[in-house]
CSV table of C-alpha atoms and ligand atoms in Angstrom, one decimal:
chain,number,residue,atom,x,y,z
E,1,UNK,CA,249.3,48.3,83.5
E,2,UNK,CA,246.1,50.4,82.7
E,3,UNK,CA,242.8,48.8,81.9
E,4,UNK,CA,239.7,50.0,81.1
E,5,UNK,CA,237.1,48.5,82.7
E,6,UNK,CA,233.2,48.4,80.9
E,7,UNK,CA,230.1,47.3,83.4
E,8,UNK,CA,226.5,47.2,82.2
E,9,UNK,CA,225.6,44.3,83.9
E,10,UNK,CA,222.0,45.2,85.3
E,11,UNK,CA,220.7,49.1,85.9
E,12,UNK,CA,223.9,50.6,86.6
E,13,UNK,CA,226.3,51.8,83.2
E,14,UNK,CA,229.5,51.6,84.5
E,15,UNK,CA,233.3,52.6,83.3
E,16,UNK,CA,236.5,52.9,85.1
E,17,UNK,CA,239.9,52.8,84.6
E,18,UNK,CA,242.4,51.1,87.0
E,19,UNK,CA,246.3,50.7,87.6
E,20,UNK,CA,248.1,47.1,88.1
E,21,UNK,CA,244.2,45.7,89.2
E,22,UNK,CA,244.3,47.7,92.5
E,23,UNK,CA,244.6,51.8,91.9
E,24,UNK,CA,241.2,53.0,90.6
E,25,UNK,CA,242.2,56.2,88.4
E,26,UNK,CA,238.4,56.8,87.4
E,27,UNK,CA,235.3,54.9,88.5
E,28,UNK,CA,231.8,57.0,86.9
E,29,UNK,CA,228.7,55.2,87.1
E,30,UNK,CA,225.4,56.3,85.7
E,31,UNK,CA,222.7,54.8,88.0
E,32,UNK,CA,219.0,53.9,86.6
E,33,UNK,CA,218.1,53.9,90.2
E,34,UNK,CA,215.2,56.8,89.5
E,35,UNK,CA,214.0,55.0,86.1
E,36,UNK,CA,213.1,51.4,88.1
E,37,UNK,CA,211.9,53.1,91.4
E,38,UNK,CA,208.5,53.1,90.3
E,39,UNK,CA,208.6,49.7,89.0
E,40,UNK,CA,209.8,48.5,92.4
E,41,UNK,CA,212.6,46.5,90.4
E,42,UNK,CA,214.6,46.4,87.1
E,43,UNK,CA,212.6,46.7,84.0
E,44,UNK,CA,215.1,45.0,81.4
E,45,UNK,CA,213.9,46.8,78.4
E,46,UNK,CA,214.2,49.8,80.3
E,47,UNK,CA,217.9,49.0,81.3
E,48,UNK,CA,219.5,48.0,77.9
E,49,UNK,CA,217.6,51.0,76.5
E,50,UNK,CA,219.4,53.6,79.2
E,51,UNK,CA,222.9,51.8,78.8
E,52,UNK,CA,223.0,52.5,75.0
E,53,UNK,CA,222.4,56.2,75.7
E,54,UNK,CA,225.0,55.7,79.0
E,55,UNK,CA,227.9,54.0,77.9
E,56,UNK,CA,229.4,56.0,75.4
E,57,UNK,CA,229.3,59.8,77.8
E,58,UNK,CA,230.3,57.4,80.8
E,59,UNK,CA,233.8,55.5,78.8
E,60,UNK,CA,234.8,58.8,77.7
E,61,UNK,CA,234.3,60.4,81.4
E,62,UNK,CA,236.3,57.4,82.8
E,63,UNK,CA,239.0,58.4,80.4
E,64,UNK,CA,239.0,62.0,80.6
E,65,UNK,CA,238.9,61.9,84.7
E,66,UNK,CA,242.0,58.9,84.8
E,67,UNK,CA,243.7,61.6,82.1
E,68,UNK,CA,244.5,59.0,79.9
E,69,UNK,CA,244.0,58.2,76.0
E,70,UNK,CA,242.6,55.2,74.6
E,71,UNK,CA,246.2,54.4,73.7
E,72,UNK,CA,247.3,54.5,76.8
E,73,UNK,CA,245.7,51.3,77.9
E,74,UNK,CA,246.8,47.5,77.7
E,75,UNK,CA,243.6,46.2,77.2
E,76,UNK,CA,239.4,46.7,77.6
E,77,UNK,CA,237.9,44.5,80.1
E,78,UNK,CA,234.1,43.6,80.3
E,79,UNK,CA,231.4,41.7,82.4
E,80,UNK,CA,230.1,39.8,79.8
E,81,UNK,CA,228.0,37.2,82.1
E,82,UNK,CA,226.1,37.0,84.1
E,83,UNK,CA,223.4,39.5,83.6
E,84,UNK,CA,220.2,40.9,81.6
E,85,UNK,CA,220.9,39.8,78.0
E,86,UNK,CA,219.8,42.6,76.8
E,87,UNK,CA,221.8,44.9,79.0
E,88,UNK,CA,225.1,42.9,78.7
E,89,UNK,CA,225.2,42.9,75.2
E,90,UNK,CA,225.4,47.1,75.1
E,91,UNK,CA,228.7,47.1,77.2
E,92,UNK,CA,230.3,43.5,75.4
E,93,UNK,CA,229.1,45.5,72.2
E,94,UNK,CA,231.3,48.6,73.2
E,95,UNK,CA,234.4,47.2,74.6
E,96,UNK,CA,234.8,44.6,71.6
E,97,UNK,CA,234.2,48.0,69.6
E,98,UNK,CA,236.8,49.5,71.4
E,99,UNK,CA,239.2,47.0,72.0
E,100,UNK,CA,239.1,46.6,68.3
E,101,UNK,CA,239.3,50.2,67.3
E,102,UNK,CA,243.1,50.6,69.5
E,103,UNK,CA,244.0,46.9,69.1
E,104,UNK,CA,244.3,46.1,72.6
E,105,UNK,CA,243.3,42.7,74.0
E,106,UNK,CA,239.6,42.1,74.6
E,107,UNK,CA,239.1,40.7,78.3
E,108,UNK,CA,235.4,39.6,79.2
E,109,UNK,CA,235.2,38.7,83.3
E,110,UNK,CA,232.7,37.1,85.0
E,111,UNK,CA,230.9,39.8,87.2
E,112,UNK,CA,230.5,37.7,90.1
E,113,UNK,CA,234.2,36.8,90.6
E,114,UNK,CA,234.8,40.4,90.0
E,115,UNK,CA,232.7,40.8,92.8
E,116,UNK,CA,234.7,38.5,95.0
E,117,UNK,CA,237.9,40.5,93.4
E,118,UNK,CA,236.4,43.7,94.7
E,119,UNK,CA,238.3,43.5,98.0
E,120,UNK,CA,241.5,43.8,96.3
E,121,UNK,CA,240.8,47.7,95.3
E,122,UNK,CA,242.4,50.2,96.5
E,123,UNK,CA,244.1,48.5,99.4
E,124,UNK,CA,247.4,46.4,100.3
E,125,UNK,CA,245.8,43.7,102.2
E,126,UNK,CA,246.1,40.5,100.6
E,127,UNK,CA,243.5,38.0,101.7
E,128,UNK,CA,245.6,34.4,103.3
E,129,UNK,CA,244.0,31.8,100.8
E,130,UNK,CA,242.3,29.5,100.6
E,131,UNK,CA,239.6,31.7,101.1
E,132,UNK,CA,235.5,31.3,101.5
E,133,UNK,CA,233.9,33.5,99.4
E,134,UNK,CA,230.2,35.1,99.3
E,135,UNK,CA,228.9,37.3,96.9
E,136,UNK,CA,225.3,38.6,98.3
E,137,UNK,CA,223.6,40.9,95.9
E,138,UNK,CA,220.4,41.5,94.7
E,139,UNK,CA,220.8,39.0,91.8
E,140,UNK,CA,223.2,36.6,94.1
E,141,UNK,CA,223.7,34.7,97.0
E,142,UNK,CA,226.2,32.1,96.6
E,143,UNK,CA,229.4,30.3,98.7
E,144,UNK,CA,232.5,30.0,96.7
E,145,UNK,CA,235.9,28.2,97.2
E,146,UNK,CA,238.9,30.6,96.3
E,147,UNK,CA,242.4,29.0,95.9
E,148,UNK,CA,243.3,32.0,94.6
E,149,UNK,CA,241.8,34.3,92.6
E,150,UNK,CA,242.4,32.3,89.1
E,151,UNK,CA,240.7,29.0,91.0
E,152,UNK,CA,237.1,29.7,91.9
E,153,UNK,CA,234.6,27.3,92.2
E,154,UNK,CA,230.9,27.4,93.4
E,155,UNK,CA,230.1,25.6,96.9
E,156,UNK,CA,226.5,26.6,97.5
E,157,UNK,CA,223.8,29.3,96.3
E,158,UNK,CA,220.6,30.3,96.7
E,159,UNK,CA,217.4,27.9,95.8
E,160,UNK,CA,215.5,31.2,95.1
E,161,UNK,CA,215.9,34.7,96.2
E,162,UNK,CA,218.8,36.2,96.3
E,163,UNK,CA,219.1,38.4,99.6
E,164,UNK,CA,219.6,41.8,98.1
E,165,UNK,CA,216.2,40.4,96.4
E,166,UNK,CA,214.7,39.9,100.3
E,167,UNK,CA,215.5,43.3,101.2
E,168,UNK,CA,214.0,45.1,98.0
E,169,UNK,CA,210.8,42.6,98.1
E,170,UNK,CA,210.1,43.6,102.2
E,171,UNK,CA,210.7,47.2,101.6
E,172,UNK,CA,208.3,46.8,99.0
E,173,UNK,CA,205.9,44.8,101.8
E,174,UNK,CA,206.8,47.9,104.3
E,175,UNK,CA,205.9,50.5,102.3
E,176,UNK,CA,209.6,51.7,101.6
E,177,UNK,CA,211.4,52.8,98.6
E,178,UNK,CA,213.2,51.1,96.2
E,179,UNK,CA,216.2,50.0,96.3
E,180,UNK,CA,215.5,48.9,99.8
E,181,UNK,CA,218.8,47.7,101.1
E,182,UNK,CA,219.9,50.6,102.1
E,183,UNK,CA,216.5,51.8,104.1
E,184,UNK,CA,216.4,48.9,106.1
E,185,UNK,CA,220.0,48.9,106.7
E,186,UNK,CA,219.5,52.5,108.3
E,187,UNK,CA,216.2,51.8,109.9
E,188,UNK,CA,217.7,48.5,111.7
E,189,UNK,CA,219.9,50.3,113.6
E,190,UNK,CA,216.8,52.2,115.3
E,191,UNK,CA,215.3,49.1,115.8
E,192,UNK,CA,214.7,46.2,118.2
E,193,UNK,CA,216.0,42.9,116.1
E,194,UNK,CA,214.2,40.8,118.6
E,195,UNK,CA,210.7,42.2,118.2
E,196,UNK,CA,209.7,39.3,115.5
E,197,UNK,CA,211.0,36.0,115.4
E,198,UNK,CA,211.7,35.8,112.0
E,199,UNK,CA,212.8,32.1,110.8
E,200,UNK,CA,216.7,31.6,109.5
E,201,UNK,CA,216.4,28.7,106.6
E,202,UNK,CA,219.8,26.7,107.1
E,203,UNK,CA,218.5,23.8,105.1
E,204,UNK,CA,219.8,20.4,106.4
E,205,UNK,CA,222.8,20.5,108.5
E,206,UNK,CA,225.4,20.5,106.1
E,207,UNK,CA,224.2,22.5,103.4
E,208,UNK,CA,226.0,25.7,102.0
E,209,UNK,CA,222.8,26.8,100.1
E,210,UNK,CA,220.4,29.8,101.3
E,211,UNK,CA,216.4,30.2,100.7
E,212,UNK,CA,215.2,33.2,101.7
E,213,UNK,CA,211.7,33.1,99.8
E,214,UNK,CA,210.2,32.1,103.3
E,215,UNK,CA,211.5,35.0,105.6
E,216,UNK,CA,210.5,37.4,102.9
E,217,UNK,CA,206.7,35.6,102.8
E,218,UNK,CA,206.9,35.5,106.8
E,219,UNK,CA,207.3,38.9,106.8
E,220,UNK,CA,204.5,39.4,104.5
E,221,UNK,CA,202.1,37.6,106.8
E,222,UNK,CA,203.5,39.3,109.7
E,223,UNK,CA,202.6,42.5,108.1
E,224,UNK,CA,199.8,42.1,106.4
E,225,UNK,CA,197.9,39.2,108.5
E,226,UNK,CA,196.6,35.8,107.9
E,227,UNK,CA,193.5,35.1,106.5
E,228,UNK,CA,192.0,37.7,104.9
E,229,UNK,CA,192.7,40.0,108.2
E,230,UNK,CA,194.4,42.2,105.9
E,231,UNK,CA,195.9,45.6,107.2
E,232,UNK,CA,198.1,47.7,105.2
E,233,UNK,CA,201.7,48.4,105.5
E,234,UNK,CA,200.6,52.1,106.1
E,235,UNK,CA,199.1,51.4,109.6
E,236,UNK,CA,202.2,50.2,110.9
E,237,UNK,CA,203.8,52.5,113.1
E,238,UNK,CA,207.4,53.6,112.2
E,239,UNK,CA,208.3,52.6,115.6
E,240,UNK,CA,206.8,49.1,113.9
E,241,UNK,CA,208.7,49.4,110.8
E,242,UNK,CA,212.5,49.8,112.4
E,243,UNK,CA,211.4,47.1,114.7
E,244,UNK,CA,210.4,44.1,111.3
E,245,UNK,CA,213.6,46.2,109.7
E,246,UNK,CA,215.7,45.2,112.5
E,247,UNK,CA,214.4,42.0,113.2
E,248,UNK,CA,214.4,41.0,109.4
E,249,UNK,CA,218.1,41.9,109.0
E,250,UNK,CA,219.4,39.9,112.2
E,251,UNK,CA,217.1,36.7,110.5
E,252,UNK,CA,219.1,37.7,107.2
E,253,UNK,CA,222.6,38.2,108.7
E,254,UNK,CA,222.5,35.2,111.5
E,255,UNK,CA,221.7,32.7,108.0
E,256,UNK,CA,224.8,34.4,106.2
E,257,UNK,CA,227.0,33.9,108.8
E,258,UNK,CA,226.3,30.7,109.9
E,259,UNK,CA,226.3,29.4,106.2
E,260,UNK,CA,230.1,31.2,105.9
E,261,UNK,CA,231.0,29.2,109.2
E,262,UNK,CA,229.9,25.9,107.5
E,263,UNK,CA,231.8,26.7,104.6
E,264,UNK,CA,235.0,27.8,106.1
E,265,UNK,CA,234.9,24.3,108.3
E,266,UNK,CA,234.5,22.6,105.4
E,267,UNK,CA,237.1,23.7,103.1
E,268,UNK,CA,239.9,24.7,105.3
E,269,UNK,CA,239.8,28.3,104.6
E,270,UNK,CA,242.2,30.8,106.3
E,271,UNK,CA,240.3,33.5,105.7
E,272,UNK,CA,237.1,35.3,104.0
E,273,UNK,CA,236.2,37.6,101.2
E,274,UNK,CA,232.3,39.4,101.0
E,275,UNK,CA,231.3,41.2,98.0
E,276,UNK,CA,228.1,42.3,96.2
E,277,UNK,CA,225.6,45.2,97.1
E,278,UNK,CA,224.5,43.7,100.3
E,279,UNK,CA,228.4,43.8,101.4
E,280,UNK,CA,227.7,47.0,102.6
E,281,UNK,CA,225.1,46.3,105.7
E,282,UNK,CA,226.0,47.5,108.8
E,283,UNK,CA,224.7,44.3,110.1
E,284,UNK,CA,226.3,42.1,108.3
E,285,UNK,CA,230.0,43.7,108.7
E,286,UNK,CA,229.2,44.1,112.4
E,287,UNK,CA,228.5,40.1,112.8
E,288,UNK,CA,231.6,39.3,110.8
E,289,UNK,CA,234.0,41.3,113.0
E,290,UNK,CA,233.8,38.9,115.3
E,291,UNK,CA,234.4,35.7,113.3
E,292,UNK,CA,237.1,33.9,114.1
E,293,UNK,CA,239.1,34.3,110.7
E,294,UNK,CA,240.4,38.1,108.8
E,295,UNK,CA,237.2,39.1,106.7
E,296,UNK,CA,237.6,41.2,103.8
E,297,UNK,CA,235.0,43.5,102.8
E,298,UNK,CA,235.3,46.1,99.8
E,299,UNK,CA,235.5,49.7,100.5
E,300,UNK,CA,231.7,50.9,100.7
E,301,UNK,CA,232.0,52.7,96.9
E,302,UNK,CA,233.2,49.1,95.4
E,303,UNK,CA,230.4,47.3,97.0
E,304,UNK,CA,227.6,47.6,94.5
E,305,UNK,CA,228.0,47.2,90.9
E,306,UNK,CA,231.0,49.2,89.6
E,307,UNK,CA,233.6,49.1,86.5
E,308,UNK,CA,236.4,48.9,88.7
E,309,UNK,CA,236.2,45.6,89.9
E,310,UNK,CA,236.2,44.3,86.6
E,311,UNK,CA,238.5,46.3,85.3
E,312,UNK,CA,241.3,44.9,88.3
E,313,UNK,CA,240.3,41.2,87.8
E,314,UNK,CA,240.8,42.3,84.1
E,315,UNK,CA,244.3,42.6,84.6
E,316,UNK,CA,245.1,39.2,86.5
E,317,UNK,CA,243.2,37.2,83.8
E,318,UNK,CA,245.4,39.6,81.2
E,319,UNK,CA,248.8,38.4,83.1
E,320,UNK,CA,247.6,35.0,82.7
E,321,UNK,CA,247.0,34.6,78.9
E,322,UNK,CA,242.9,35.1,79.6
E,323,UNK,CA,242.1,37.2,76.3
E,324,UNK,CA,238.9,36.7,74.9
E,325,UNK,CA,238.4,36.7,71.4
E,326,UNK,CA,236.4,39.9,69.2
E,327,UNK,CA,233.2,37.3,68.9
E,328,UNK,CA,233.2,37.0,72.8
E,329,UNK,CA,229.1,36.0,73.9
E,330,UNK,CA,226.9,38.1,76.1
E,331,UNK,CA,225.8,34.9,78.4
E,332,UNK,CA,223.3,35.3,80.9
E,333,UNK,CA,224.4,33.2,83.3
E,334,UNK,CA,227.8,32.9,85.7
E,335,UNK,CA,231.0,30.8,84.7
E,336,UNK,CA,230.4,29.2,88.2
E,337,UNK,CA,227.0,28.3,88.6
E,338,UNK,CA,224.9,25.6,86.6
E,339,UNK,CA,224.0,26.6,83.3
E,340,UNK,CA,220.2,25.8,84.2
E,341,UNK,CA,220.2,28.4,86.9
B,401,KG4,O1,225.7,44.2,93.6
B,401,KG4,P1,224.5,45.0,93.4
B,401,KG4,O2,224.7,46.5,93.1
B,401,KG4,O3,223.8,44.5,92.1
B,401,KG4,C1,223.6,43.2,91.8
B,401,KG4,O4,224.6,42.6,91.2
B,401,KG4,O5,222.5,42.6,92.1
B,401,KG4,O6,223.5,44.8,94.6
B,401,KG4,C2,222.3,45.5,94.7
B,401,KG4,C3,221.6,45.0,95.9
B,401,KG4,C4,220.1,45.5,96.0
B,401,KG4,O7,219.3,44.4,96.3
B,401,KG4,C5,220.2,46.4,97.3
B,401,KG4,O8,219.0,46.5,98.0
B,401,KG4,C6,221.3,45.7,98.1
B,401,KG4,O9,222.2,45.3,97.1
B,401,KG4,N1,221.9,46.6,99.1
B,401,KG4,C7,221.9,46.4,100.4
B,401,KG4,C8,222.6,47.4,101.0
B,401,KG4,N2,223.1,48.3,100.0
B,401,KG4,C9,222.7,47.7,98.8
B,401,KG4,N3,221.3,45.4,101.1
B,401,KG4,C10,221.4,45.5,102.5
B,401,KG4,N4,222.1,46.4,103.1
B,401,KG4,C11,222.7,47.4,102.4
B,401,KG4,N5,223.3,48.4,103.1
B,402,ZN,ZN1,226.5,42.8,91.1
């Protein structure tokens, strides 16, 4: 079964094509990466602009590199939620154009559970279920319940950043580039993660929710001072800077983990599935090697935003009757969370 997958989420225009939800034939994604860097973050307007000129060159590459004809496929799958409006509606736009144009079956998938569904690409292993789920990303941190991968249901989230958010917002406070994920990843490793005592919000004892607007503000004052003693990120030495990256990331990770420990005591699971741009830290898949249950990360290429995860989940949703019809909404929040967040 062949699916064409369509991702325009947030800044990255992706299209892919995959085989019975697990072989990826094509995977091409245009990045925006260079057009936000300056802004220190995605400009929306900027985004939806970029995927109109992006989505058509990147379909027909995912095509043309999977070999295959529009024909060929059993149906067009898209993230139609959650996202920028504005950039959601370019690719729910062209796969309804598409899907209509071939008459195949329109399928619109959430992007988070196709984050969560990410695991499933390009490998046998089959995660025991039920599983705990997390999805940390720039625009989400959240806890799910899996029963499987048809029954998903939200445990716990974030009460404000999300913790790919953290890491962009303290490599903005550091000096670094943008995104900063990735930076502070590499520059943990030289680091010393107990230089700082940076705090770990776990919220009251129970709780499966995250904060991580305070660490990122403790940073902040640890860099820049209290009180008007104001010093720049500049002055700090780069001996300085691996030593706040390192010691940010272990506040980071140790919250993660311990929130993921809470939630697999609490619903039984047998095992648990990671997915979202900040899937790939080092840190973060070092710490979970040793839990105490199988952890499932995606292959590093499948970890940030991509076509092929939607495109796989696609084609579960297809065997079970999940079509969505031609006038399917652009909606800018997930199927999961609360439809105030
Ligand atoms: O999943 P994604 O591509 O987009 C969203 O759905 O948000 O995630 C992007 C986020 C960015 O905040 C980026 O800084 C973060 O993932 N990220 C990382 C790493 N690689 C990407 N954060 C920590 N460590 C990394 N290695
Ligand atoms: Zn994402």
């Amino acid at each position: 079964m062949l699916i064409l997958g369509i991702e325009s989420t947030c800044d990255e225009t992706g299209a892919a094509v995959v085989a019975d939800g697990m072989r990826v034939l094509s995977n091409v994604i245009a990045s925006q990466v260079d057009l936000h860097a300056r802004y220190r973050g995605v400009v929306p307007e900027i985004a939806s602009r970029a995927h109109i000129e992006n989505i058509l060159p990147v379909v027909v590459e995912a095509l043309k590199s999977a070999g295959i004809e529009l024909e060929n496929l059993e149906a067009v799958a898209v993230a139609h939620r959650p996202g920028l409006i504005g950039s959601l509606l370019i690719g729910v736009t062209a796969a309804k154009t598409l899907a209509w144009a071939v008459g195949k079956p329109l399928v619109g998938v959430d992007h988070v559970h196709a984050h969560l569904y990410s695991v499933r690409l390009e490998t046998a292993a089959s995660p025991p279920m039920p599983a705990v789920g997390l999805v940390c990303s720039g625009g989400h941190t959240a806890l799910y319940r899996i029963g499987d991968f048809l029954d998903v249901e939200m445990i716990g989230s974030t009460l404000d950043d999300a913790v790919g958010e953290a890491y962009d917002k303290v490599a903005g406070i550091l000096g670094l580039g943008y995104p900063g994920g990735p930076t502070i990843d590499r520059l943990a490793r030289e680091g010393n993660p107990k230089a700082v005592r940076f705090p770990r919000s776990q919220m009251s004892r129970q709780s499966l929710d995250f904060s991580f607007s305070g660490l990122k503000t403790s940073v902040l004052y640890h860099v820049r001072g209290y009180q008007g003693r104001e010093h720049e990120a500049r002055k700090l030495s780069e001996a300085e800077i691996r030593d706040i990256s390192a010691s940010f990331q272990a506040a980071c990770v140790d919250v993660l983990v311990e929130k993921i420990r809470r939630a697999t005591r609490q619903t039984g699971a047998r095992s648990v599935i990671i997915g979202g741009g900040v899937s790939a830290n080092s840190g973060l898949r070092a710490a979970m090697s040793k839990f105490p249950l199988p952890v499932f990360f995606p292959k590093l290429e499948y970890c940030s935003d991509n076509a092929a995860m939607t495109a796989g989940l696609a084609d579960i949703l297809l065997a079970a009757g999940r079509t969505s019809p031609l006038d399917l909404d652009a909606i800018p929040h997930s199927q999961f969370s609360h439809a105030t967040n």
